[in-house]
Amino acid sequence: MHIICTKAFHLHKILDATGICHTDAAGRDFATTPYPVALGHEGSGIVKEVGSSVTTVEPGDHVVLSFSYCGHCENCLTGHPANCIHLNDLNFGGHNFDGSHRIHGKNGKDISTFFGQSSFSTYSVVDEHGVTKVPKNVDISLLGPLGCGFQTGAGTVLNYLKPEFGSSIAIFGTGAVGLSAMMAAKIVGMDHIIAVDIHDNRLELAKKLGATETINSKKQNPEEVIKRLVSAGIEYSIDTTGVPTVIKQAVHVLKPSGTCALLGMAGDVTFNIQEEVMGESKKVVGVIEGDAIPQLFIPKLVNYYKKGLFPFDRLVKYYKFEDINQAFEDSADGSVIKPIVKING
């Protein structure tokens, strides 16, 4: 993939590969961004051109694309760009900061941009805020998912929850986001790292990547098992499924004052606030993109990977671009944790 970086702003990039995430499927099926839209939001590639005001990258740099943010609102300026006041508009509105469009059909009709990058493409024109420089000695085709899925899981643990050494966590759902969180929990040195899923093959992989205990929730009640493991309850839980009954379980297993981080796309969930949340000072929070500053956090994840501490390559399967529909199917049925589509080659 070729990348063109702009600042007021664009950067042009040749895209090499892009990960496939559930958010792409949501954009396809539920029109989270106005149609027609060019999807893709876990791109990686090489910078081809830069705008006159771009200072952070130059042609030839290897880069990962992440979410788009304004860089000047209060949340951005205080180090929380994933909470940018304009986040939804910039990532799902389909247009640039100024309301213009970067992509057009042969008939001249505007085509919406997705996550400010639309990485299912050979070339991508992106704002400088959405670009992170990465080392050239790591395979660039592997790194795209660091811009969203892997960043979300690992960042929720390392940036947001910041668990203490020896504390405990339960992670509900062992897809790309959940397993990334699990590897991060291992880096921290947590005592109990409990993986909960309905697929035995994923739970087996979870054991290899750091889970100290696994629970198949089709066969066992997670609340009962976790209560036996840690009688007082655990300090932290993460839900990646978005399933209401699972979210409630993730809250129930917490000790008083524990924190549950919600990462899955969910609808209505009903709680008795007194009995299930407030009465034990529990916290239920939504976390976007791991509360990460991509330009700082993605290089850290690459460094962890190089040291063997964050082996996210074990979650990946590559596909040719013409097999993108198969990649989506394999992601949906759970047979592949993180498909990566190679744009060039």
Tab-separated table of C-alpha atoms in Angstrom:
chain	number	residue	atom	x	y	z
A	1	MET	CA	0.000	0.000	0.000
A	2	HIS	CA	1.287	3.466	-0.882
A	3	ILE	CA	0.708	6.165	1.693
A	4	ILE	CA	0.499	9.870	1.097
A	5	CYS	CA	0.716	11.937	4.291
A	6	THR	CA	-0.958	15.288	4.480
A	7	LYS	CA	-1.216	17.991	7.033
A	8	ALA	CA	-4.108	20.253	6.267
A	9	PHE	CA	-3.210	18.002	5.666
A	10	HIS	CA	-2.341	14.777	3.914
A	11	LEU	CA	0.185	12.001	3.580
A	12	HIS	CA	0.291	9.579	0.697
A	13	LYS	CA	1.234	6.001	1.391
A	14	ILE	CA	1.703	2.793	-0.587
A	15	LEU	CA	-0.171	0.166	1.369
A	16	ASP	CA	1.446	-3.226	1.841
A	17	ALA	CA	-1.203	-4.994	3.907
A	18	THR	CA	-4.201	-4.427	6.121
A	19	GLY	CA	-5.813	-6.361	8.934
A	20	ILE	CA	-9.483	-7.290	8.993
A	21	CYS	CA	-11.433	-6.336	12.104
A	22	HIS	CA	-15.050	-6.698	13.264
A	23	THR	CA	-15.383	-2.941	12.828
A	24	ASP	CA	-14.904	-3.395	9.068
A	25	ALA	CA	-17.751	-5.903	9.035
A	26	ALA	CA	-19.924	-3.464	10.987
A	27	GLY	CA	-19.133	-0.746	8.462
A	28	ARG	CA	-20.067	-3.102	5.653
A	29	ASP	CA	-23.268	-4.491	7.185
A	30	PHE	CA	-24.667	-1.626	9.255
A	31	ALA	CA	-23.458	1.426	7.319
A	32	THR	CA	-21.649	3.009	10.259
A	33	THR	CA	-20.176	5.316	7.596
A	34	PRO	CA	-22.232	6.803	4.749
A	35	TYR	CA	-22.298	4.674	1.602
A	36	PRO	CA	-20.549	4.414	-0.791
A	37	VAL	CA	-17.532	3.777	1.425
A	38	ALA	CA	-14.011	2.378	1.022
A	39	LEU	CA	-13.404	0.251	4.111
A	40	GLY	CA	-10.220	-0.883	5.837
A	41	HIS	CA	-8.634	0.540	8.984
A	42	GLU	CA	-5.594	-1.538	10.005
A	43	GLY	CA	-3.238	-0.531	7.203
A	44	SER	CA	0.539	-0.637	6.994
A	45	GLY	CA	2.886	0.386	4.228
A	46	ILE	CA	5.537	2.769	2.961
A	47	VAL	CA	5.278	6.538	2.685
A	48	LYS	CA	5.403	7.756	-0.900
A	49	GLU	CA	4.719	11.486	-0.583
A	50	VAL	CA	4.222	14.000	2.224
A	51	GLY	CA	2.556	17.374	2.431
A	52	SER	CA	4.611	20.505	2.969
A	53	SER	CA	3.761	20.754	6.673
A	54	VAL	CA	4.412	17.101	7.571
A	55	THR	CA	7.362	16.705	9.951
A	56	THR	CA	7.032	13.265	11.569
A	57	VAL	CA	7.590	11.026	8.540
A	58	GLU	CA	9.228	11.211	5.128
A	59	PRO	CA	9.096	9.217	1.877
A	60	GLY	CA	10.420	5.698	2.352
A	61	ASP	CA	9.412	5.403	6.010
A	62	HIS	CA	7.556	2.292	7.126
A	63	VAL	CA	4.358	3.257	8.910
A	64	VAL	CA	1.241	1.860	10.576
A	65	LEU	CA	-2.095	3.622	10.149
A	66	SER	CA	-4.374	4.074	13.141
A	67	PHE	CA	-7.485	6.036	14.060
A	68	SER	CA	-8.005	9.672	13.120
A	69	TYR	CA	-8.139	12.445	15.718
A	70	CYS	CA	-8.112	16.227	15.627
A	71	GLY	CA	-5.077	16.864	17.830
A	72	HIS	CA	-6.367	20.142	19.250
A	73	CYS	CA	-9.394	19.422	21.459
A	74	GLU	CA	-9.005	19.153	25.247
A	75	ASN	CA	-8.890	15.352	25.258
A	76	CYS	CA	-6.275	15.206	22.515
A	77	LEU	CA	-4.132	17.838	24.201
A	78	THR	CA	-4.235	15.994	27.533
A	79	GLY	CA	-2.962	12.751	26.007
A	80	HIS	CA	-6.201	10.915	25.242
A	81	PRO	CA	-6.685	11.160	21.452
A	82	ALA	CA	-8.904	8.054	21.437
A	83	ASN	CA	-11.386	10.218	23.343
A	84	CYS	CA	-11.134	13.032	20.802
A	85	ILE	CA	-14.286	15.124	20.834
A	86	HIS	CA	-14.461	14.726	17.047
A	87	LEU	CA	-13.544	11.004	16.992
A	88	ASN	CA	-16.787	9.603	15.611
A	89	ASP	CA	-17.081	12.242	12.921
A	90	LEU	CA	-13.463	11.875	11.796
A	91	ASN	CA	-13.493	8.064	11.745
A	92	PHE	CA	-17.050	7.306	10.668
A	93	GLY	CA	-18.280	10.536	9.058
A	94	GLY	CA	-16.528	9.675	5.784
A	95	HIS	CA	-14.973	13.076	5.146
A	96	ASN	CA	-11.920	15.184	5.972
A	97	PHE	CA	-11.647	17.713	8.800
A	98	ASP	CA	-12.984	20.426	6.496
A	99	GLY	CA	-15.851	18.344	5.113
A	100	SER	CA	-14.164	17.557	1.780
A	101	HIS	CA	-13.570	14.043	0.436
A	102	ARG	CA	-10.339	12.335	-0.584
A	103	ILE	CA	-11.827	9.545	-2.686
A	104	HIS	CA	-14.092	9.887	-5.718
A	105	GLY	CA	-15.692	7.440	-8.115
A	106	LYS	CA	-15.199	7.524	-11.884
A	107	ASN	CA	-18.390	9.570	-12.098
A	108	GLY	CA	-16.940	12.124	-9.676
A	109	LYS	CA	-19.230	11.080	-6.825
A	110	ASP	CA	-17.752	11.345	-3.324
A	111	ILE	CA	-16.744	8.071	-1.659
A	112	SER	CA	-16.543	7.988	2.131
A	113	THR	CA	-13.235	7.396	3.880
A	114	PHE	CA	-13.191	4.910	6.777
A	115	PHE	CA	-11.156	5.653	9.931
A	116	GLY	CA	-9.425	8.381	7.968
A	117	GLN	CA	-7.509	5.780	5.926
A	118	SER	CA	-9.648	3.335	3.848
A	119	SER	CA	-6.817	0.815	3.778
A	120	PHE	CA	-8.474	-1.754	1.496
A	121	SER	CA	-6.638	0.009	-1.294
A	122	THR	CA	-3.332	0.305	-3.087
A	123	TYR	CA	-2.879	3.942	-2.078
A	124	SER	CA	-4.102	5.784	0.985
A	125	VAL	CA	-4.153	9.521	1.662
A	126	VAL	CA	-4.135	10.152	5.389
A	127	ASP	CA	-3.706	12.906	7.929
A	128	GLU	CA	-0.400	13.055	9.796
A	129	HIS	CA	-2.191	12.289	13.079
A	130	GLY	CA	-3.144	8.852	11.752
A	131	VAL	CA	0.420	7.741	10.947
A	132	THR	CA	2.998	6.029	13.191
A	133	LYS	CA	6.564	5.381	12.068
A	134	VAL	CA	7.845	1.857	12.781
A	135	PRO	CA	11.244	0.151	12.387
A	136	LYS	CA	12.209	-1.121	8.944
A	137	ASN	CA	13.704	-4.333	10.350
A	138	VAL	CA	10.256	-5.794	11.152
A	139	ASP	CA	8.016	-7.178	8.378
A	140	ILE	CA	5.723	-4.280	7.521
A	141	SER	CA	2.950	-6.607	6.312
A	142	LEU	CA	2.559	-7.940	9.873
A	143	LEU	CA	2.126	-4.643	11.677
A	144	GLY	CA	-1.200	-3.187	10.469
A	145	PRO	CA	-3.377	-4.719	13.223
A	146	LEU	CA	-1.317	-2.829	15.791
A	147	GLY	CA	-3.268	0.219	14.639
A	148	CYS	CA	-6.570	-1.030	16.054
A	149	GLY	CA	-7.291	-4.538	17.375
A	150	PHE	CA	-3.982	-5.330	19.054
A	151	GLN	CA	-3.635	-1.747	20.286
A	152	THR	CA	-7.125	-1.884	21.798
A	153	GLY	CA	-6.549	-5.036	23.829
A	154	ALA	CA	-3.004	-4.375	24.986
A	155	GLY	CA	-3.626	-0.682	25.561
A	156	THR	CA	-6.651	-1.307	27.760
A	157	VAL	CA	-4.405	-3.245	30.125
A	158	LEU	CA	-1.200	-1.208	29.895
A	159	ASN	CA	-2.577	2.318	29.424
A	160	TYR	CA	-5.992	2.341	31.062
A	161	LEU	CA	-6.299	-0.331	33.757
A	162	LYS	CA	-2.586	-0.262	34.687
A	163	PRO	CA	-2.961	-3.327	36.924
A	164	GLU	CA	-0.659	-3.971	39.820
A	165	PHE	CA	1.877	-6.789	39.705
A	166	GLY	CA	0.249	-9.866	41.211
A	167	SER	CA	-3.332	-8.715	40.680
A	168	SER	CA	-5.907	-10.748	38.739
A	169	ILE	CA	-7.942	-10.317	35.569
A	170	ALA	CA	-10.600	-12.237	33.631
A	171	ILE	CA	-10.832	-11.692	29.886
A	172	PHE	CA	-14.110	-12.646	28.253
A	173	GLY	CA	-13.578	-13.463	24.565
A	174	THR	CA	-10.259	-14.656	23.160
A	175	GLY	CA	-10.228	-13.103	19.724
A	176	ALA	CA	-7.555	-10.650	18.611
A	177	VAL	CA	-8.514	-8.012	21.194
A	178	GLY	CA	-8.845	-10.450	24.087
A	179	LEU	CA	-5.605	-12.284	23.371
A	180	SER	CA	-3.760	-8.983	23.036
A	181	ALA	CA	-5.033	-8.002	26.461
A	182	MET	CA	-3.916	-11.378	27.766
A	183	MET	CA	-0.372	-10.973	26.457
A	184	ALA	CA	-0.237	-7.521	28.028
A	185	ALA	CA	-1.421	-8.943	31.367
A	186	LYS	CA	1.439	-11.442	31.201
A	187	ILE	CA	3.916	-8.613	30.575
A	188	VAL	CA	2.663	-6.904	33.742
A	189	GLY	CA	3.055	-10.087	35.780
A	190	MET	CA	-0.526	-10.570	36.911
A	191	ASP	CA	-1.305	-13.511	39.175
A	192	HIS	CA	-4.501	-14.933	37.686
A	193	ILE	CA	-5.014	-14.313	33.948
A	194	ILE	CA	-8.311	-16.071	33.277
A	195	ALA	CA	-9.490	-16.630	29.702
A	196	VAL	CA	-13.203	-17.213	29.053
A	197	ASP	CA	-14.520	-18.346	25.664
A	198	ILE	CA	-16.749	-20.948	24.006
A	199	HIS	CA	-14.079	-22.335	21.631
A	200	ASP	CA	-11.617	-24.893	23.017
A	201	ASN	CA	-9.085	-24.214	20.249
A	202	ARG	CA	-8.907	-20.541	21.207
A	203	LEU	CA	-8.599	-21.409	24.878
A	204	GLU	CA	-5.677	-23.711	24.075
A	205	LEU	CA	-3.942	-20.845	22.301
A	206	ALA	CA	-4.740	-18.589	25.248
A	207	LYS	CA	-2.825	-20.974	27.535
A	208	LYS	CA	0.219	-20.707	25.289
A	209	LEU	CA	0.031	-16.909	25.281
A	210	GLY	CA	-0.250	-16.341	29.013
A	211	ALA	CA	-3.580	-17.507	30.436
A	212	THR	CA	-3.113	-19.107	33.844
A	213	GLU	CA	-6.631	-20.605	33.782
A	214	THR	CA	-9.203	-21.114	31.017
A	215	ILE	CA	-12.974	-21.529	31.164
A	216	ASN	CA	-15.230	-22.798	28.409
A	217	SER	CA	-18.442	-20.975	29.284
A	218	LYS	CA	-20.522	-23.529	27.377
A	219	LYS	CA	-19.362	-26.182	29.825
A	220	GLN	CA	-18.794	-24.238	33.051
A	221	ASN	CA	-20.253	-21.210	34.785
A	222	PRO	CA	-17.494	-18.561	34.758
A	223	GLU	CA	-18.812	-16.870	37.897
A	224	GLU	CA	-18.657	-20.114	39.884
A	225	VAL	CA	-15.222	-21.091	38.599
A	226	ILE	CA	-13.685	-17.675	39.234
A	227	LYS	CA	-15.222	-17.566	42.709
A	228	ARG	CA	-13.449	-20.847	43.501
A	229	LEU	CA	-10.161	-19.504	42.135
A	230	VAL	CA	-10.309	-16.125	43.914
A	231	SER	CA	-12.921	-16.169	46.648
A	232	ALA	CA	-13.021	-12.407	47.148
A	233	GLY	CA	-13.355	-11.715	43.428
A	234	ILE	CA	-10.830	-10.275	40.983
A	235	GLU	CA	-9.582	-6.729	40.510
A	236	TYR	CA	-10.154	-6.420	36.748
A	237	SER	CA	-12.219	-7.865	33.940
A	238	ILE	CA	-12.490	-7.151	30.226
A	239	ASP	CA	-15.394	-7.952	27.927
A	240	THR	CA	-14.643	-8.139	24.210
A	241	THR	CA	-17.842	-9.929	23.168
A	242	GLY	CA	-20.542	-7.274	23.489
A	243	VAL	CA	-22.968	-10.017	24.620
A	244	PRO	CA	-25.223	-8.669	27.413
A	245	THR	CA	-25.165	-11.834	29.543
A	246	VAL	CA	-21.378	-12.018	29.257
A	247	ILE	CA	-20.998	-8.352	30.209
A	248	LYS	CA	-22.988	-8.999	33.381
A	249	GLN	CA	-20.766	-11.966	34.223
A	250	ALA	CA	-17.692	-9.787	33.727
A	251	VAL	CA	-19.073	-7.366	36.315
A	252	HIS	CA	-20.248	-10.045	38.751
A	253	VAL	CA	-16.789	-11.655	39.053
A	254	LEU	CA	-15.219	-8.422	40.324
A	255	LYS	CA	-14.274	-7.850	43.918
A	256	PRO	CA	-15.639	-4.694	45.578
A	257	SER	CA	-14.046	-1.631	43.883
A	258	GLY	CA	-13.047	-3.734	40.867
A	259	THR	CA	-13.109	-2.427	37.293
A	260	CYS	CA	-14.729	-3.941	34.210
A	261	ALA	CA	-13.585	-2.548	30.849
A	262	LEU	CA	-16.014	-2.911	27.943
A	263	LEU	CA	-14.410	-3.250	24.510
A	264	GLY	CA	-17.078	-5.063	22.474
A	265	MET	CA	-19.813	-3.446	20.393
A	266	ALA	CA	-22.948	-3.954	22.473
A	267	GLY	CA	-26.562	-2.873	22.767
A	268	ASP	CA	-28.785	-2.615	25.829
A	269	VAL	CA	-27.666	-4.213	29.099
A	270	THR	CA	-29.800	-4.046	32.242
A	271	PHE	CA	-28.212	-3.765	35.683
A	272	ASN	CA	-29.566	-3.385	39.168
A	273	ILE	CA	-27.272	-0.484	39.960
A	274	GLN	CA	-27.452	-0.865	43.751
A	275	GLU	CA	-26.885	-4.619	43.883
A	276	GLU	CA	-24.532	-5.120	40.929
A	277	VAL	CA	-22.502	-1.918	40.647
A	278	MET	CA	-22.811	0.962	43.117
A	279	GLY	CA	-23.349	-1.166	46.219
A	280	GLU	CA	-19.828	-2.575	45.892
A	281	SER	CA	-18.181	0.484	44.300
A	282	LYS	CA	-17.565	-1.381	41.054
A	283	LYS	CA	-16.621	0.528	37.940
A	284	VAL	CA	-17.944	-0.286	34.468
A	285	VAL	CA	-16.099	1.691	31.795
A	286	GLY	CA	-15.881	1.817	28.029
A	287	VAL	CA	-12.363	2.050	26.581
A	288	ILE	CA	-11.677	3.105	22.993
A	289	GLU	CA	-8.488	2.072	21.164
A	290	GLY	CA	-6.783	1.164	24.426
A	291	ASP	CA	-6.651	4.828	25.472
A	292	ALA	CA	-3.476	4.906	23.383
A	293	ILE	CA	-1.437	7.625	21.761
A	294	PRO	CA	-0.607	5.540	18.674
A	295	GLN	CA	2.651	7.335	17.884
A	296	LEU	CA	3.959	6.392	21.337
A	297	PHE	CA	2.237	3.082	22.004
A	298	ILE	CA	2.599	1.223	18.692
A	299	PRO	CA	6.430	1.435	18.762
A	300	LYS	CA	6.305	0.011	22.305
A	301	LEU	CA	4.264	-2.949	21.072
A	302	VAL	CA	6.746	-3.507	18.239
A	303	ASN	CA	9.555	-3.487	20.796
A	304	TYR	CA	7.703	-5.996	22.982
A	305	TYR	CA	7.251	-8.167	19.892
A	306	LYS	CA	10.962	-8.038	19.039
A	307	LYS	CA	11.765	-9.145	22.601
A	308	GLY	CA	9.349	-12.079	22.357
A	309	LEU	CA	6.964	-10.605	24.921
A	310	PHE	CA	4.081	-9.810	22.569
A	311	PRO	CA	3.988	-12.617	19.945
A	312	PHE	CA	0.974	-11.343	18.033
A	313	ASP	CA	2.247	-13.018	14.857
A	314	ARG	CA	0.803	-16.261	16.261
A	315	LEU	CA	-2.704	-14.849	15.745
A	316	VAL	CA	-2.241	-13.987	12.069
A	317	LYS	CA	-3.094	-15.633	8.759
A	318	TYR	CA	-2.325	-13.930	5.434
A	319	TYR	CA	-4.653	-13.715	2.438
A	320	LYS	CA	-4.295	-12.412	-1.089
A	321	PHE	CA	-6.411	-9.350	-1.788
A	322	GLU	CA	-8.634	-11.291	-4.180
A	323	ASP	CA	-9.483	-13.628	-1.275
A	324	ILE	CA	-10.740	-10.827	0.964
A	325	ASN	CA	-14.280	-12.272	1.165
A	326	GLN	CA	-12.866	-15.561	2.451
A	327	ALA	CA	-10.848	-13.626	5.021
A	328	PHE	CA	-14.037	-11.962	6.275
A	329	GLU	CA	-15.789	-15.338	6.481
A	330	ASP	CA	-12.924	-16.912	8.414
A	331	SER	CA	-12.887	-13.989	10.824
A	332	ALA	CA	-16.651	-14.204	11.369
A	333	ASP	CA	-16.718	-17.939	12.100
A	334	GLY	CA	-13.723	-17.724	14.414
A	335	SER	CA	-11.479	-20.074	12.453
A	336	VAL	CA	-8.891	-17.302	12.035
A	337	ILE	CA	-8.174	-14.805	14.796
A	338	LYS	CA	-6.591	-12.027	12.753
A	339	PRO	CA	-6.725	-12.184	8.950
A	340	ILE	CA	-4.312	-9.883	7.145
A	341	VAL	CA	-4.889	-9.076	3.478
A	342	LYS	CA	-1.723	-8.436	1.490
A	343	ILE	CA	-2.329	-5.594	-0.938
A	344	ASN	CA	0.878	-6.015	-2.924
A	345	GLY	CA	1.818	-9.662	-3.384
